[in-house]
Coordinates of C-alpha atoms and ligand atoms in Angstrom, one line a residue:
M90 CA 0.0 0.0 0.0
I91 CA 1.2 3.5 -0.9
E92 CA 0.4 6.6 1.0
L93 CA 0.5 9.8 -1.0
Y94 CA 0.8 12.9 1.1
F95 CA -1.2 15.3 -1.0
W96 CA -2.7 18.7 -1.5
A97 CA -4.4 19.7 -4.8
T98 CA -1.6 21.8 -6.2
P99 CA 0.2 21.2 -9.5
N100 CA 3.1 19.4 -7.8
G101 CA 0.6 17.3 -5.8
L102 CA -1.3 16.3 -8.9
K103 CA 1.8 14.9 -10.7
P104 CA 2.0 11.7 -8.7
R105 CA -1.8 11.6 -8.5
L106 CA -1.8 11.3 -12.3
M107 CA 0.7 8.5 -12.1
L108 CA -1.2 6.6 -9.5
E109 CA -4.4 6.9 -11.6
E110 CA -2.6 5.8 -14.8
T111 CA -0.9 2.8 -13.1
G112 CA -3.9 1.8 -10.9
L113 CA -1.5 1.2 -8.0
E114 CA -3.3 0.7 -4.7
H115 CA -2.9 3.8 -2.6
R116 CA -4.4 6.0 0.1
I117 CA -4.4 9.8 0.0
V118 CA -3.2 11.5 3.1
P119 CA -4.3 15.2 3.0
V120 CA -1.7 17.8 4.1
D121 CA -3.4 21.1 4.3
I122 CA -0.6 23.4 3.4
G123 CA -2.7 26.5 4.1
K124 CA -3.1 25.3 7.7
G125 CA 0.6 24.5 8.1
E126 CA 0.3 20.8 8.3
Q127 CA 3.5 20.5 6.2
F128 CA 5.3 21.6 9.3
R129 CA 4.1 18.8 11.5
P130 CA 7.0 16.8 13.0
E131 CA 5.7 13.5 11.8
F132 CA 5.6 14.9 8.2
L133 CA 8.9 16.6 8.4
A134 CA 10.5 13.4 9.6
F135 CA 10.4 12.0 6.1
S136 CA 9.7 15.2 4.0
P137 CA 12.2 17.6 5.4
N138 CA 11.6 20.3 2.8
N139 CA 8.1 20.9 4.3
R140 CA 6.4 20.6 0.9
I141 CA 4.0 18.2 -0.7
P142 CA 3.9 15.8 -2.4
A143 CA 5.6 13.0 -0.4
L144 CA 5.1 9.3 -0.4
I145 CA 5.5 6.2 1.8
D146 CA 5.6 2.8 0.1
H147 CA 4.8 0.2 2.7
A148 CA 5.4 -2.6 0.2
P149 CA 8.6 -1.8 -1.7
A150 CA 10.1 -4.1 -4.2
G151 CA 12.2 -6.7 -2.4
G152 CA 10.5 -6.1 0.9
G153 CA 12.1 -4.5 3.9
E154 CA 11.4 -1.2 5.6
P155 CA 9.0 1.2 4.0
V156 CA 10.5 3.6 1.4
T157 CA 9.8 7.3 2.0
L158 CA 10.2 10.0 -0.6
F159 CA 9.8 13.7 -1.2
E160 CA 10.2 15.8 -4.4
S161 CA 7.6 15.2 -7.1
G162 CA 10.2 14.2 -9.7
A163 CA 11.6 11.5 -7.4
L164 CA 8.1 10.2 -6.7
L165 CA 7.4 9.9 -10.4
Q166 CA 10.6 8.2 -11.2
Y167 CA 10.1 5.8 -8.2
L168 CA 6.6 4.9 -9.3
A169 CA 7.7 4.4 -12.9
E170 CA 10.5 2.0 -11.7
K171 CA 8.1 0.2 -9.3
T172 CA 5.5 -0.5 -12.1
G173 CA 7.8 -0.6 -15.1
R174 CA 5.6 1.9 -16.8
F175 CA 5.9 5.4 -18.3
L176 CA 9.7 5.4 -18.3
P177 CA 11.5 3.5 -21.0
T178 CA 14.2 1.1 -20.0
D179 CA 16.5 1.6 -23.0
L180 CA 19.3 4.0 -22.4
R181 CA 18.3 6.7 -24.9
G182 CA 14.6 6.6 -24.2
R183 CA 15.1 6.8 -20.5
A184 CA 17.7 9.6 -20.8
D185 CA 15.2 11.5 -23.0
V186 CA 12.4 11.3 -20.5
M187 CA 14.7 12.1 -17.6
Q188 CA 16.0 15.3 -19.2
W189 CA 12.5 16.6 -19.7
L190 CA 11.5 15.6 -16.2
F191 CA 14.4 17.6 -14.9
W192 CA 13.5 20.5 -17.2
Q193 CA 10.1 20.6 -15.6
V194 CA 11.2 20.4 -12.0
G195 CA 14.0 22.9 -12.5
G196 CA 12.3 25.2 -14.9
L197 CA 8.7 25.2 -15.8
G198 CA 7.5 24.4 -12.3
P199 CA 9.5 27.1 -10.4
M200 CA 9.1 29.8 -13.0
A201 CA 5.3 29.3 -13.5
G202 CA 5.1 29.0 -9.7
Q203 CA 6.7 32.4 -9.2
N204 CA 4.5 33.8 -12.0
G205 CA 1.4 32.6 -10.1
H206 CA 2.8 33.9 -6.8
F207 CA 3.4 37.4 -8.0
R208 CA 0.1 37.6 -9.8
V209 CA -2.2 36.1 -7.2
Y210 CA -0.5 36.0 -3.8
A211 CA 2.0 38.8 -3.5
P212 CA 0.7 41.4 -0.9
E213 CA 1.6 44.2 -3.2
P214 CA 2.1 44.4 -7.0
V215 CA 5.7 44.0 -8.1
P216 CA 5.6 44.8 -11.9
Y217 CA 9.2 43.7 -12.5
A218 CA 8.6 40.3 -11.0
I219 CA 5.3 39.8 -12.8
D220 CA 7.0 40.7 -16.1
R221 CA 10.1 38.6 -15.4
Y222 CA 8.2 35.4 -14.6
T223 CA 5.5 35.9 -17.2
R224 CA 8.2 36.2 -19.9
E225 CA 10.1 33.3 -18.5
T226 CA 7.0 31.2 -18.5
A227 CA 6.3 32.2 -22.1
R228 CA 9.9 31.3 -23.0
L229 CA 9.5 27.9 -21.5
Y230 CA 6.1 27.3 -23.2
G231 CA 7.9 28.2 -26.4
V232 CA 10.5 25.5 -25.8
L233 CA 7.8 22.9 -25.0
D234 CA 5.8 24.0 -28.1
K235 CA 8.8 23.5 -30.3
R236 CA 9.5 20.1 -28.8
L237 CA 5.9 19.0 -29.4
A238 CA 5.8 20.2 -33.0
D239 CA 6.8 16.8 -34.5
R240 CA 5.8 14.4 -31.8
E241 CA 2.7 13.4 -29.8
F242 CA 4.2 13.4 -26.4
I243 CA 7.3 15.0 -24.9
A244 CA 9.6 12.0 -25.1
G245 CA 8.4 8.9 -26.9
D246 CA 5.2 7.5 -25.6
Y247 CA 3.1 9.2 -22.8
S248 CA 5.6 9.3 -19.9
I249 CA 6.3 10.8 -16.5
A250 CA 7.8 13.8 -18.3
D251 CA 4.3 14.6 -19.6
M252 CA 2.8 13.9 -16.2
A253 CA 5.2 16.4 -14.7
C254 CA 4.4 19.2 -17.2
Y255 CA 0.7 18.8 -17.6
P256 CA -0.4 20.1 -14.1
W257 CA 1.7 23.2 -14.6
V258 CA 0.0 24.0 -18.0
V259 CA -3.5 23.6 -16.4
P260 CA -3.3 27.1 -14.9
H261 CA -2.1 28.7 -18.2
T262 CA -4.8 31.4 -18.1
A263 CA -3.8 32.4 -14.5
H264 CA -0.2 32.6 -15.7
A265 CA -1.1 34.9 -18.6
Q266 CA -0.4 32.3 -21.3
N267 CA -2.7 31.8 -24.3
L268 CA -2.6 28.3 -25.7
D269 CA -3.6 29.7 -29.1
D270 CA -0.1 31.0 -29.2
F271 CA 1.3 27.5 -28.6
P272 CA -0.7 25.2 -31.0
H273 CA 1.4 22.1 -30.3
I274 CA 1.0 22.5 -26.5
K275 CA -2.7 23.0 -27.1
R276 CA -3.1 19.7 -29.0
W277 CA -0.9 17.9 -26.4
F278 CA -2.8 19.5 -23.5
E279 CA -6.2 18.5 -24.9
S280 CA -5.1 14.9 -25.5
I281 CA -3.9 14.5 -21.9
R282 CA -6.9 16.2 -20.5
A283 CA -9.1 13.7 -22.2
R284 CA -7.4 10.6 -20.7
P285 CA -9.6 8.8 -18.2
A286 CA -6.8 8.8 -15.6
T287 CA -6.4 12.5 -15.9
Q288 CA -10.2 13.0 -15.4
R289 CA -10.1 10.8 -12.3
A290 CA -7.1 12.5 -10.8
Y291 CA -8.6 15.9 -11.2
A292 CA -12.1 14.9 -10.3
G293 CA -10.9 13.4 -7.0
G294 CA -8.1 15.8 -6.5
T295 CA -9.3 19.4 -6.4
E296 CA -12.4 19.8 -4.3
A297 CA -11.6 18.1 -1.0
Y298 CA -8.0 18.9 -1.0
S299 CA -7.7 22.6 -1.8
S300 CA -7.7 25.8 0.1
R301 CA -10.6 27.6 -1.5
K302 CA -9.6 31.1 -0.4
L303 CA -6.2 32.1 0.9
T304 CA -6.7 33.5 4.3
D305 CA -4.3 35.8 6.0
E306 CA -3.3 32.9 8.3
A307 CA -2.7 30.6 5.3
R308 CA -0.6 33.4 3.6
A309 CA 1.4 33.8 6.7
V310 CA 2.0 30.0 6.9
L311 CA 3.0 29.7 3.3
Y312 CA 5.0 32.8 2.7
G313 CA 6.6 33.3 6.1
T314 CA 5.3 36.7 7.2
P315 CA 6.2 37.5 10.8
T316 CA 3.2 35.7 12.2
T317 CA 4.2 32.4 10.8
P318 CA 4.2 29.7 13.5
R319 CA 7.5 28.0 12.6
Ligands
GSH686 N1 10.3 20.9 -5.8 C1 9.2 20.4 -5.1 C2 8.2 21.6 -4.9 C3 7.0 21.2 -4.1 C4 6.2 22.4 -3.7 O1 6.5 23.5 -4.0 N2 5.1 22.1 -3.0 C5 4.2 23.2 -2.6 C6 2.8 23.0 -3.1 S1 2.8 23.0 -4.9 C7 4.1 23.1 -1.1 O2 4.0 22.1 -0.5 N3 4.2 24.3 -0.4 C8 4.1 24.4 1.0 C9 5.0 25.4 1.6 O3 5.6 26.2 0.8 O4 5.1 25.5 2.8 C10 8.5 19.3 -5.8 O5 8.6 19.2 -7.0 O6 7.9 18.4 -5.2

């Protein structure tokens, strides 16, 4: 049995997609990051970066102690290796998927994340930051669009690279990106959105596990204003 420590954010939804695609038996453990549950000692004991998603596999391959993991890219890779799915085993195919997985966790995720932060959550408008992260998000969309121009998915068949990127393209409107400007992303996005596993992940992922409105308390918890109870 796998426990996924989850909140319905783009990073949380990456392993959720993978669990739905593979059908691995799992249990969702909510971590309300708006309430500061990511700072609970029992969570920090295996997820020391105080962020979701994280995972505990109580039945790892070969037996033994449970495996604990944090960082969404590491979760996706682990689940792919556990199931033998969505990550090729040949040298070139695997390297291709892994470079795009790293591109997402090191680029698209953080840049789109800052884009969203300065647009939605910053306590005061910072035009330079909004401009900087909007342009950087657009640049990365351009890279992805070019990549998808002559292939169905990012690297070979549908893979963990696609599952890493998709949840960060879902909020494209909030990040001031128009998919009409990126026709290859648009086609890829629609095809992933139509997958039954994607439908299940989002149907079961966004209502019960999201902070509907960011309260001052949640803002303080998440962004470390002086009232943060750390
Ligand atoms: N690099 C991490 C980023 C994870 C991350 O930023 N998680 C956010 C939600 S999307 C979080 O848990 N934030 C809580 C906090 O900042 O305290 C990953 O890919 O897993």
